[in-house]
Coordinates of C-alpha atoms and ligand atoms in Angstrom, one line a residue:
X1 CA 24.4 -16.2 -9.7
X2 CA 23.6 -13.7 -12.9
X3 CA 25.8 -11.1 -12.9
X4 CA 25.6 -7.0 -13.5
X5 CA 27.8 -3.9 -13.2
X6 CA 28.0 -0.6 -12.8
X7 CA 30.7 1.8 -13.7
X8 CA 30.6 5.2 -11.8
X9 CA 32.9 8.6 -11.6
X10 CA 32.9 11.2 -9.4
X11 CA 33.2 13.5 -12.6
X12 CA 30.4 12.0 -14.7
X13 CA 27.6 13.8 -12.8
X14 CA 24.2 14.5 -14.3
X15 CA 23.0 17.2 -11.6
X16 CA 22.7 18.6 -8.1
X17 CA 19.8 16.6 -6.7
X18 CA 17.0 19.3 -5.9
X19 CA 15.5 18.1 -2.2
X20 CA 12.3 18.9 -3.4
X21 CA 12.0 16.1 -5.6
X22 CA 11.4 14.1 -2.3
X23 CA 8.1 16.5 -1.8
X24 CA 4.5 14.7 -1.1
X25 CA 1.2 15.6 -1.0
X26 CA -2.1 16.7 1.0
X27 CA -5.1 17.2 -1.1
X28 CA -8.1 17.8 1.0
X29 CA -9.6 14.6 -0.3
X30 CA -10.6 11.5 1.7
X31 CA -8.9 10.8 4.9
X32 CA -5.9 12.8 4.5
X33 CA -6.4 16.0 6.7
X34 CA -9.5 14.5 8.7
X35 CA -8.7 11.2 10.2
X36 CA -5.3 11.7 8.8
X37 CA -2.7 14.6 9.9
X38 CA -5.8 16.5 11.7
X39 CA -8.1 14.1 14.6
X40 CA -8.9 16.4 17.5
X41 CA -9.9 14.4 20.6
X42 CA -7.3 11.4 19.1
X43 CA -5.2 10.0 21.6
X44 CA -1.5 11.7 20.4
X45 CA -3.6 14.7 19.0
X46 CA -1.4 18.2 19.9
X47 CA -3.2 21.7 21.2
X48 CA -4.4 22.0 17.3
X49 CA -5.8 19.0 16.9
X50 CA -2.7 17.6 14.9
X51 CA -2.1 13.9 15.4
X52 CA 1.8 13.5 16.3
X53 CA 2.1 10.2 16.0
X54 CA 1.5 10.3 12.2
X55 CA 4.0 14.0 12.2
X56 CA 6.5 11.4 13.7
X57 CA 6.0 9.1 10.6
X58 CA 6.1 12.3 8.6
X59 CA 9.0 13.6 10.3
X60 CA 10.8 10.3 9.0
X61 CA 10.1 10.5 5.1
X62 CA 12.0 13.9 5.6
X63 CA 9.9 15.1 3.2
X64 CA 10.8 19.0 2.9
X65 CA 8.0 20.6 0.6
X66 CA 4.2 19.3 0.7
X67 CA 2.0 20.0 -2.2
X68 CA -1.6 21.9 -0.8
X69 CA -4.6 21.7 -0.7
X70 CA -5.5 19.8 -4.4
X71 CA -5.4 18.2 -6.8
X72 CA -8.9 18.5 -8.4
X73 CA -10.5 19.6 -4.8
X74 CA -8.5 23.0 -5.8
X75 CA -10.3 23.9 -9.1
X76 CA -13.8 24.5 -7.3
X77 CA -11.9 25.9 -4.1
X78 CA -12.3 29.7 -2.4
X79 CA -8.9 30.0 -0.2
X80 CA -10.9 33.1 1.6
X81 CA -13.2 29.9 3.0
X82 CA -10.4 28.6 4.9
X83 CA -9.0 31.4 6.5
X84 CA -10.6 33.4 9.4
X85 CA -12.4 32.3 12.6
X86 CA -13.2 28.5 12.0
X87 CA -16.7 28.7 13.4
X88 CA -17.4 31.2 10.4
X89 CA -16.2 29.4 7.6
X90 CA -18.7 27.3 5.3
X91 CA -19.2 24.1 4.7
X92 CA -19.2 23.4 0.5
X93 CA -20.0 20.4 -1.3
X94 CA -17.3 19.6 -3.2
X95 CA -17.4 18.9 -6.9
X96 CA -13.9 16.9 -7.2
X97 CA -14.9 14.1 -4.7
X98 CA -18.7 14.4 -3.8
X99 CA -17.9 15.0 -0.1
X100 CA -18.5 18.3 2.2
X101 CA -15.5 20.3 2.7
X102 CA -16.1 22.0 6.6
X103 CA -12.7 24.3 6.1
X104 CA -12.4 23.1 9.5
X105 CA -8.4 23.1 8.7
X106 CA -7.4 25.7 6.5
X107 CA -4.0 27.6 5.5
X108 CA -3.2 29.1 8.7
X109 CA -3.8 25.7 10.2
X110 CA -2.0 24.0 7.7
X111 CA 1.3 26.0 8.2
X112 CA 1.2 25.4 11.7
X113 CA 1.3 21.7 10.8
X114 CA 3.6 21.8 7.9
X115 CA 6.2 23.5 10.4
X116 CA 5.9 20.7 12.7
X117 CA 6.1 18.3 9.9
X118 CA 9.6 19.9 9.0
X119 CA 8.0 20.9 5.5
X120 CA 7.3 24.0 3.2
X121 CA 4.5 24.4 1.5
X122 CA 3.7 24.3 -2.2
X123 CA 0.7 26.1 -3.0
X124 CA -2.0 25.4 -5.8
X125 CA -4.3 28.3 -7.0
X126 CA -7.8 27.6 -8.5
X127 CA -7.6 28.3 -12.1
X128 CA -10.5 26.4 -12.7
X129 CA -13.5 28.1 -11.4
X130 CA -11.7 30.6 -10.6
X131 CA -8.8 32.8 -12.2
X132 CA -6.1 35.3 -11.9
X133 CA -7.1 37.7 -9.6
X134 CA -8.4 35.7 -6.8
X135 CA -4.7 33.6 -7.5
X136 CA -3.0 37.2 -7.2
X137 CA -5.1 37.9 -3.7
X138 CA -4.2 34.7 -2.5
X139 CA -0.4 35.1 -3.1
X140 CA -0.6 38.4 -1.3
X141 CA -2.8 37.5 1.8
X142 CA 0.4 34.6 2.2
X143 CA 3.2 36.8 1.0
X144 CA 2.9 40.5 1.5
X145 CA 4.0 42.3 4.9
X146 CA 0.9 44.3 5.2
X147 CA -0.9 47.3 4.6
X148 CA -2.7 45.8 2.1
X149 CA -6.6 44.5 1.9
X150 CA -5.4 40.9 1.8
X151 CA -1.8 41.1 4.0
X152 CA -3.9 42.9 6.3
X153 CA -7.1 40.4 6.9
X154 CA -3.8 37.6 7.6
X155 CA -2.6 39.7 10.3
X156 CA -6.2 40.0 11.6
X157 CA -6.7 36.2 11.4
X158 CA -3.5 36.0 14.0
X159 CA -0.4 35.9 11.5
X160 CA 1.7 38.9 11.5
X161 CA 5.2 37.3 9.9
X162 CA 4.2 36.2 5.8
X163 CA 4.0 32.8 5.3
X164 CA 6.8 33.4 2.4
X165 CA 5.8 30.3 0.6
X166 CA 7.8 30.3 -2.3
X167 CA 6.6 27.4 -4.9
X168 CA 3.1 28.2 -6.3
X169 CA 0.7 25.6 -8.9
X170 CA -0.7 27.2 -11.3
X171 CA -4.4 24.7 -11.1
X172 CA -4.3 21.5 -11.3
X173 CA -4.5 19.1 -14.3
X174 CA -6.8 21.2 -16.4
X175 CA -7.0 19.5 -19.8
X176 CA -9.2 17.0 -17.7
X177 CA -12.4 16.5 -18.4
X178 CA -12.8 15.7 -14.5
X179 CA -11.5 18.9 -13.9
X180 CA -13.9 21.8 -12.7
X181 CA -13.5 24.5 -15.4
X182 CA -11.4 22.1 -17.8
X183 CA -9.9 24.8 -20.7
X184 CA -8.2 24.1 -24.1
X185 CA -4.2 24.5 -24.2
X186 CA -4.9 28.0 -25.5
X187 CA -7.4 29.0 -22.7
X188 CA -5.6 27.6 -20.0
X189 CA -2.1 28.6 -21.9
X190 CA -3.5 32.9 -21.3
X191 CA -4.8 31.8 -17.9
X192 CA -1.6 30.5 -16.3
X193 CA 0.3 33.4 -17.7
X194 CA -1.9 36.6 -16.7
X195 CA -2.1 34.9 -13.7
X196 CA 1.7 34.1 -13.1
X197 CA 2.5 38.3 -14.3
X198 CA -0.1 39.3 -10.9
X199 CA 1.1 36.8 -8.7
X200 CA 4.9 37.8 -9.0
X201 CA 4.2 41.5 -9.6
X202 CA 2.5 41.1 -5.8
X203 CA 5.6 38.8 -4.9
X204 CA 8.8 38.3 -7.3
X205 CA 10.3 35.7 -5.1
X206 CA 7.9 33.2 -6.1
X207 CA 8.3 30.2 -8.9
X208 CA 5.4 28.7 -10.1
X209 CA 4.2 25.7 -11.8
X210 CA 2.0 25.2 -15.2
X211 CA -0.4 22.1 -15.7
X212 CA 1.3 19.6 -17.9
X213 CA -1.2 17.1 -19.4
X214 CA -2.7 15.4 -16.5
X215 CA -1.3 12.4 -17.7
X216 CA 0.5 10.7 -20.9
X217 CA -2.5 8.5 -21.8
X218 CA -4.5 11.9 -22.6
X219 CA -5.1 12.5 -26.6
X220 CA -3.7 16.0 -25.5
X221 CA -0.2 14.6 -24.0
X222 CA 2.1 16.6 -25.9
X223 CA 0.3 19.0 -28.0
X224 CA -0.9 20.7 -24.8
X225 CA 2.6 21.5 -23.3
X226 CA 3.4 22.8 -26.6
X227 CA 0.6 25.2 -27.0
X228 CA 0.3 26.5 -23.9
X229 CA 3.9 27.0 -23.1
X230 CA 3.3 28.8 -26.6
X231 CA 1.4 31.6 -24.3
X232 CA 3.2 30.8 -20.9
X233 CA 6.8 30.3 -21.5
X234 CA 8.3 33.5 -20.1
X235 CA 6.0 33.5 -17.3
X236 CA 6.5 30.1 -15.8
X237 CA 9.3 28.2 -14.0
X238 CA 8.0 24.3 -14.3
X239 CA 5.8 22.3 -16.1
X240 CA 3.8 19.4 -13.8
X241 CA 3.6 16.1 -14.8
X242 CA 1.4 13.6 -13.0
X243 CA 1.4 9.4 -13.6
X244 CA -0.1 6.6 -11.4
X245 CA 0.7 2.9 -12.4
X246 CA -1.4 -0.2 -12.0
X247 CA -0.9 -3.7 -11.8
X248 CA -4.3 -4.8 -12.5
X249 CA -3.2 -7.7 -14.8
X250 CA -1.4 -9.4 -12.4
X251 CA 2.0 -9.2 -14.1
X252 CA 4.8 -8.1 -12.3
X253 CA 7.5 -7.8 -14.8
X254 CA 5.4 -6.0 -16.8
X255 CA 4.9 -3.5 -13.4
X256 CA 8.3 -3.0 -12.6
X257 CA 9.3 -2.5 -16.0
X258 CA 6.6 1.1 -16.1
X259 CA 9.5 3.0 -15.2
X260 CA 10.8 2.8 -18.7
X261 CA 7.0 4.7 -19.2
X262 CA 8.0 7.1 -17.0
X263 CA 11.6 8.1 -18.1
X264 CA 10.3 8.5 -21.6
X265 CA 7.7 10.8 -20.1
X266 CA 10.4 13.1 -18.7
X267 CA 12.3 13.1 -21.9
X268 CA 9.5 13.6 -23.9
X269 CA 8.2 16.5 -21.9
X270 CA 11.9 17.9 -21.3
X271 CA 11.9 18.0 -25.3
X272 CA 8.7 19.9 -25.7
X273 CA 9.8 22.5 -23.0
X274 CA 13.3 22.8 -25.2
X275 CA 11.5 23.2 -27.7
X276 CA 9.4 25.8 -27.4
X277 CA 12.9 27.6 -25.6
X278 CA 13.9 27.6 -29.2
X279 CA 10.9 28.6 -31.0
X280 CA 11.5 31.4 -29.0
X281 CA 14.6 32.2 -28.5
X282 CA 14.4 32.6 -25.4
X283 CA 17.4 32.2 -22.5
X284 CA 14.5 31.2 -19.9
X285 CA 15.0 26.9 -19.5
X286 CA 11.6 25.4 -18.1
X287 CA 12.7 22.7 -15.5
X288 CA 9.9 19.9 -14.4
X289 CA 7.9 19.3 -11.3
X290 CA 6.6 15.6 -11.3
X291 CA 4.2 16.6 -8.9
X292 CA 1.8 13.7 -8.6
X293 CA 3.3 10.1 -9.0
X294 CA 2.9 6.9 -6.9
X295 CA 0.8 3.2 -7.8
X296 CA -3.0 4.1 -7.6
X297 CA -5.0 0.7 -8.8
X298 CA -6.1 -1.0 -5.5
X299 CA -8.7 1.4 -4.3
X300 CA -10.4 2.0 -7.7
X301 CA -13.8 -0.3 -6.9
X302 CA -14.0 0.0 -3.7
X303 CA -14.5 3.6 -4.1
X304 CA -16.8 3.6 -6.7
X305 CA -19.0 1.4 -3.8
X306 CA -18.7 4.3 -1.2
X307 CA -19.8 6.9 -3.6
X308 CA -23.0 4.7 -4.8
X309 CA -23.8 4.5 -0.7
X310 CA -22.7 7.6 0.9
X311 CA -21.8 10.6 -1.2
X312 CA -21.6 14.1 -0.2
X313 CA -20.5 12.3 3.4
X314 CA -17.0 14.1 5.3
X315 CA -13.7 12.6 5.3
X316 CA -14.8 9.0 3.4
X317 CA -12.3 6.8 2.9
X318 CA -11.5 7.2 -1.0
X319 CA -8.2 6.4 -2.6
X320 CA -7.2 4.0 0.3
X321 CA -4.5 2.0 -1.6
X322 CA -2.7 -1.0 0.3
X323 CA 0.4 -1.3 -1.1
X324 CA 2.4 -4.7 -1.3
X325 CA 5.5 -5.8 -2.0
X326 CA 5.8 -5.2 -5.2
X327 CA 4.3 -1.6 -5.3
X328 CA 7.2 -0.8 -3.2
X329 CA 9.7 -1.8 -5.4
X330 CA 8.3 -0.4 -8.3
X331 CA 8.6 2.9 -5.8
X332 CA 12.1 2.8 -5.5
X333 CA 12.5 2.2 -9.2
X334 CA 10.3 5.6 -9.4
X335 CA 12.7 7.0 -7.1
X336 CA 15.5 5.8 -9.1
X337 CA 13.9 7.7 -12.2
X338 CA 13.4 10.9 -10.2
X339 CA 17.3 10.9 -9.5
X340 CA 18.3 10.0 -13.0
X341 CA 16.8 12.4 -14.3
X342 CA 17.8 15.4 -11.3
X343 CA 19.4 17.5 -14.4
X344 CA 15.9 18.6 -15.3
X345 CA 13.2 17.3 -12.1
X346 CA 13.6 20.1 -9.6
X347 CA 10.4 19.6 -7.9
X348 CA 8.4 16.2 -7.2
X349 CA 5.7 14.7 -4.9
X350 CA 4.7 11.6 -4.1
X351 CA 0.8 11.5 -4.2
X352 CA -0.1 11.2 -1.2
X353 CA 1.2 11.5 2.1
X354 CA -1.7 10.3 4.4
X355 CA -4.1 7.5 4.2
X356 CA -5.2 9.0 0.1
X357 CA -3.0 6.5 -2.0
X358 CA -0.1 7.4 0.3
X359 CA 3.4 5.8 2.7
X360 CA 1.4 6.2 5.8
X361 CA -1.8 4.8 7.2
X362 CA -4.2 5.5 10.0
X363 CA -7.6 4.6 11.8
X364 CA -9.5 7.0 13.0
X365 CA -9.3 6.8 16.8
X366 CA -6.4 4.3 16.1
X367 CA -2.7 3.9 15.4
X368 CA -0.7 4.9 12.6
X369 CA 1.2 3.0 10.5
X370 CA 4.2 2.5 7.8
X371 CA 2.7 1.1 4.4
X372 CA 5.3 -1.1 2.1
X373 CA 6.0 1.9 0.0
X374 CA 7.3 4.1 2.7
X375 CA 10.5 2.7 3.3
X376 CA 11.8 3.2 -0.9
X377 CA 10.9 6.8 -0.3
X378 CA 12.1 7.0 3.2
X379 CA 15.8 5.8 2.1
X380 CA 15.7 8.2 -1.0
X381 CA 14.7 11.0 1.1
X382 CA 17.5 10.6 3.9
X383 CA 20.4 9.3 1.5
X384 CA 19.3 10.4 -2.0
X385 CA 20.8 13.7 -1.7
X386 CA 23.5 15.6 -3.1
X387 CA 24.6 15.0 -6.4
X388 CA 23.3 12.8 -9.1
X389 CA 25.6 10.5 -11.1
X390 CA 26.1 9.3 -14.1
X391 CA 25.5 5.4 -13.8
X392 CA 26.6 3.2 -16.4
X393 CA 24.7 0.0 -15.4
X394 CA 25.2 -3.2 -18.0
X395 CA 22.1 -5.6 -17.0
X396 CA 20.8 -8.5 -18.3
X397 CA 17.4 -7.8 -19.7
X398 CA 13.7 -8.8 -20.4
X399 CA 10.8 -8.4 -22.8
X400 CA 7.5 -7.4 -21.5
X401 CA 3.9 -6.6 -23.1
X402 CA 5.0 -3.3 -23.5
X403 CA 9.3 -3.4 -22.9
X404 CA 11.5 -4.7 -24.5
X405 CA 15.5 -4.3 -23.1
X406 CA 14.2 -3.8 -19.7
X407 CA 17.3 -4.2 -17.6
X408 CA 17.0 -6.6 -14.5
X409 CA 19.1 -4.4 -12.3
X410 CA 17.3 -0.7 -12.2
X411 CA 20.2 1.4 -10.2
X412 CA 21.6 5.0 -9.6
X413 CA 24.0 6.1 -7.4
X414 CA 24.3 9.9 -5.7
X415 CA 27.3 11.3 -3.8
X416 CA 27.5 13.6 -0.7
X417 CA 30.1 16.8 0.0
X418 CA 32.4 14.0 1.8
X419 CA 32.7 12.0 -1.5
X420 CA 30.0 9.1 0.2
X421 CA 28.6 7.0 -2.7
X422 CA 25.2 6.2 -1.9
X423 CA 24.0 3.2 -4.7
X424 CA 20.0 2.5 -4.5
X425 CA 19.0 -0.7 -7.3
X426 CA 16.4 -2.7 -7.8
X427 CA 16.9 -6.3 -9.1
X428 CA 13.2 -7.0 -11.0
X429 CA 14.2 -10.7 -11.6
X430 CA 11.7 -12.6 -9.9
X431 CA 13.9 -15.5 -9.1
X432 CA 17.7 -14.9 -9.6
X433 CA 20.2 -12.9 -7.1
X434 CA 22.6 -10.9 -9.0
X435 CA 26.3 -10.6 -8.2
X436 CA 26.9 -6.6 -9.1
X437 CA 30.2 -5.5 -9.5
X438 CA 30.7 -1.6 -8.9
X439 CA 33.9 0.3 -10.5
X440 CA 34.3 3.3 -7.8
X441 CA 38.1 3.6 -8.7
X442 CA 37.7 7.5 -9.3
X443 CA 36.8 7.9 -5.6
X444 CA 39.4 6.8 -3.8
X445 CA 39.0 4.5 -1.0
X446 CA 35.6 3.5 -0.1
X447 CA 34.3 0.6 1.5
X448 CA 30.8 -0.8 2.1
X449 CA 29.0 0.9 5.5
X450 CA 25.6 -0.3 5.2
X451 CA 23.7 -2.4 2.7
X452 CA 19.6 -2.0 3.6
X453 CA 17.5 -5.0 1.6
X454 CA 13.7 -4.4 1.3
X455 CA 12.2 -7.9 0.1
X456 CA 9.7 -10.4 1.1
X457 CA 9.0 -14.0 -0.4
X458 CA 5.5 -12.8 -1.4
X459 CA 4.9 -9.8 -3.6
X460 CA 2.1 -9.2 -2.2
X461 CA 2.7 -9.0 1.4
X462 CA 1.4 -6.0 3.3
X463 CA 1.5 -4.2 6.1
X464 CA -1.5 -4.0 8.7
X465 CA -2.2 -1.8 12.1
X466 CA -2.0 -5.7 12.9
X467 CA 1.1 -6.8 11.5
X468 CA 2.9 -3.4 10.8
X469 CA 6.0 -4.8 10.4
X470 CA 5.3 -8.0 7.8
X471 CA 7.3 -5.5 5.2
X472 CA 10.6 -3.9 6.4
X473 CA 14.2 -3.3 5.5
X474 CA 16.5 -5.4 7.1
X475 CA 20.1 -6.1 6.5
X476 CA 21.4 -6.9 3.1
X477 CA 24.6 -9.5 2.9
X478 CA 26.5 -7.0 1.3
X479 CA 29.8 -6.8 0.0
X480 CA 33.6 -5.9 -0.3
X481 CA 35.4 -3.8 -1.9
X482 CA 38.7 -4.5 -3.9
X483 CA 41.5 -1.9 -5.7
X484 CA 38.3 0.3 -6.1
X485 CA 35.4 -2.6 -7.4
X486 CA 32.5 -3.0 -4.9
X487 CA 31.2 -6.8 -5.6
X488 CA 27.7 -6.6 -3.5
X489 CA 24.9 -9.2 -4.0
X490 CA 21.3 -8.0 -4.8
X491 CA 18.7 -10.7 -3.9
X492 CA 15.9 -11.6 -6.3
X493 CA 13.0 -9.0 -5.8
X494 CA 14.7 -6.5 -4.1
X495 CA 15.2 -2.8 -3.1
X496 CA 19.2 -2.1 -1.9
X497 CA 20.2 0.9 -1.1
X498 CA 24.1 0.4 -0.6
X499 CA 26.3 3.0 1.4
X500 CA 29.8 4.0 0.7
X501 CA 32.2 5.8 2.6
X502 CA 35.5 6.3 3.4
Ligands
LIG601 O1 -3.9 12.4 -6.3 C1 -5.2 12.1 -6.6 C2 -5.7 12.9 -7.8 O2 -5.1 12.5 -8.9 C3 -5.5 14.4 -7.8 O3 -6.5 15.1 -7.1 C4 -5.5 14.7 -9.2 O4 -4.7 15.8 -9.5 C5 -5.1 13.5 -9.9 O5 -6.0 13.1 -10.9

């Protein structure tokens, strides 16, 4: 057996783990609110036409902050369409997906479901057809206590109590070309902050979030943080990053090894933001909000089919990824970046939640189901909490197309109040186990509670509303522990999560 090891100490921390880095998303794209959280007349379906059985899957990720409602849908989107009397509110076409948006389920609507869900909401303004003001009427139709134009038509539409949501998007990806009112750094750079000034002058409680690039691959990656946070910085809390990854070659080293992408990402942006701190000299620190990341590939074709046959259609079912094996583990390794990196991630969702690229799946009129890439996120989301530490890991590694020094063994390890040592890894050798040793002298006595294994024999197993299970945790051979050194075993292929306590 190859071996690894990790050296860890309660003292070498690298940050409080924010619980809104386990955030997802609902865009009001595809099947994710119709045929997704929303079905009325569905068999589980609650008094508001919520479907239970997938706020039960929901209820599992414990995911405690949902981004809404887009994504590009919310650059061509009026929030006054989706409030009021439902029978009243219009039907649009909209621009981001070619499909008719009935408002059917709006923000009143949506609260009522994120509550049940267990989640807060984190709420994107338009910035893209629209602009400031209509982002500072929105903020105080949600936020103010009344006796106002706006506060005032909420408690008429049946919501006396503020919704008090707290984390606000400034648009969405807008150096896209994709993007309904697309701007230059500059433009979008006086946009975001006009708009931020109104939106906490209504409310000061709020934090909100400026459009990163929409993605590192964009010829603007990079010179648009740094000249829009040139006109922003003050104003703003975070800076969004989005990133999908693909495996369309059919190489999975190369896949599991895009992690290495993403952690240069972070540093790359963190070092932007601190940059412009200094240009400054300013005392305000921008912190990030990786608020769009998952694997997005599968789907790509298929949608392009629906959208030569039935555009402008409700509900189609776009961006229906079905994750494998693999995808899952290349999850948790996401996962595994998010925590490393908790000093400076405060705020992340996995994009999506339901049915659009997302953990859970459902048929309309049918059951509900776990996809492979739930259970990574499920495990972070329940055990990842806490503190972040400082995890010395010595791997064996590989060369890739683009990596080279990618370590076998991706790991982390956080700790709870009670000094439990939660250890998540990924071994991306496609054929050895590894033999990890763990040095956990600094806290005291632990010993090995649970070890939970995700793997399967074929990376590209899925799961089905047939076979629902084909992909699941089980558990992992684990370990023991001796004068303070864990020696666990991490199959070939695999997602550990390994729990410590005393
Ligand atoms: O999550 C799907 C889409 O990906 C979002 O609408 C957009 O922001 C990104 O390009």
């Amino acid at each position: 057996m190859k071996k690894a090891s990790i050296i860890l100490d309660k003292d070498f921390i690298v940050g409080q783990i924010d619980k809104r880095i386990y955030g997802s998303f609902i865009e009001h794209l595809g099947r994710a609110v119709y045929g997704g959280i929303y079905e009325p007349g569905h068999e589980t379906a609650d008094e508001l036409g919520f479907r239970k059985d997938v706020i039960d899957l929901v209820r599992k990720l414990n995911v405690p902050i949902v981004r809404y409602p887009g994504g590009n849908f919310v650059s061509g989107f009026n929030w006054e369409d989706s409030v009021g009397p439902v029978k009243d509110r219009p039907k649009r076409l909209d621009l981001a997906w070619f499909t008719t948006e009935t408002n059917e389920v709006g923000l009143h609507e949506f609260a009522s479901w994120a509550g049940k869900a267990g989640s807060d909401i984190m709420y994107a303004v338009n910035l893209g057809s629209r602009g400031p003001e209509q982002a500072r009427d929105i903020v105080e139709y949600a936020n103010h206590p009344g006796g106002s134009k706006f506060s005032d038509m909420r408690i008429a539409n049946g919501r006396k109590d503020p919704f008090g949501i707290k984390l606000w998007c400034l648009g969405n990806e807008m150096d896209g070309p994709w993007q309904m009112g697309q701007k230059t750094a500059v433009e979008y750079g006086r946009t975001a902050r006009e708009a931020a000034k109104m939106m906490k002058w209504v409310d000061p409680s709020i934090e909100v979030v400026a459009c990163g690039s929409s993605s590192t691959e964009m010829p603007t990656f990079g010179s648009w943080e740094l000249e829009m946070l040139d006109e922003c910085y003050d104003n703003v809390d975070y800076v969004s990053l989005h990133r999908y990854y693909g495996n369309p070659t059919q190489d999975t080293p190369g896949f599991l090894a895009r992690t290495m992408d993403m952690d240069d990402f972070i540093k790359s942006v963190v070092s932007v933001c601190d940059a412009v701190k200094g240009k400054k000299h300013s005392k305000h620190t921008i912190n990030l909000s990786f608020d769009e990341w998952n694997v997005w590939y599968h789907s790509n074709e298929q949608d392009q089919e629906i959208w030569k046959q039935d555009k402008w259609n409700r509900a189609l079912p776009l961006l229906e990824d079905i994750y494998n094996f693999e995808d899952a583990l290349l999850v948790g390794s996401m996962l595994i970046t998010l925590m490393k990196n908790a000093d400076r991630v405060k705020v992340a969702c996995l994009a999506q939640l339901v049915n659009v690229i997302a953990p859970i799946m459902t048929r309309n009129g049918g059951g509900a189901w776990a996809q492979t890439i739930f259970y990574p996120f499920c495990h972070a989301s329940v055990y990842g909490r806490g503190t972040s530490l400082s995890t010395l890991v010595d791997s064996p590694v590989y060369s890739c197309k683009d990596y080279d020094d990618v370590p076998y063994i991706d790991a982390t390890a956080t700790m709870d109040e009670e000094g439990n040592v939660t250890l998540f890894a990924v071994n991306r050798d496609m054929k050895e186990d590894y033999e990890l040793t763990v040095d956990l002298r600094s806290f005291g006595d632990l010993s090995i509670k649970e070890h939970i294994l995700l793997h399967h024999d074929d990376v590209k197993a899925v799961n089905t509303e047939e076979n629902p299970d084909n992909v699941l945790p089980t558990q992992g051979p684990g370990g023991t522990v001796d004068s303070g050194r864990a020696t666990v075993k991490l199959p070939a292929l695999s997602w550990n999560v390994i729990r410590l306590g005393k």
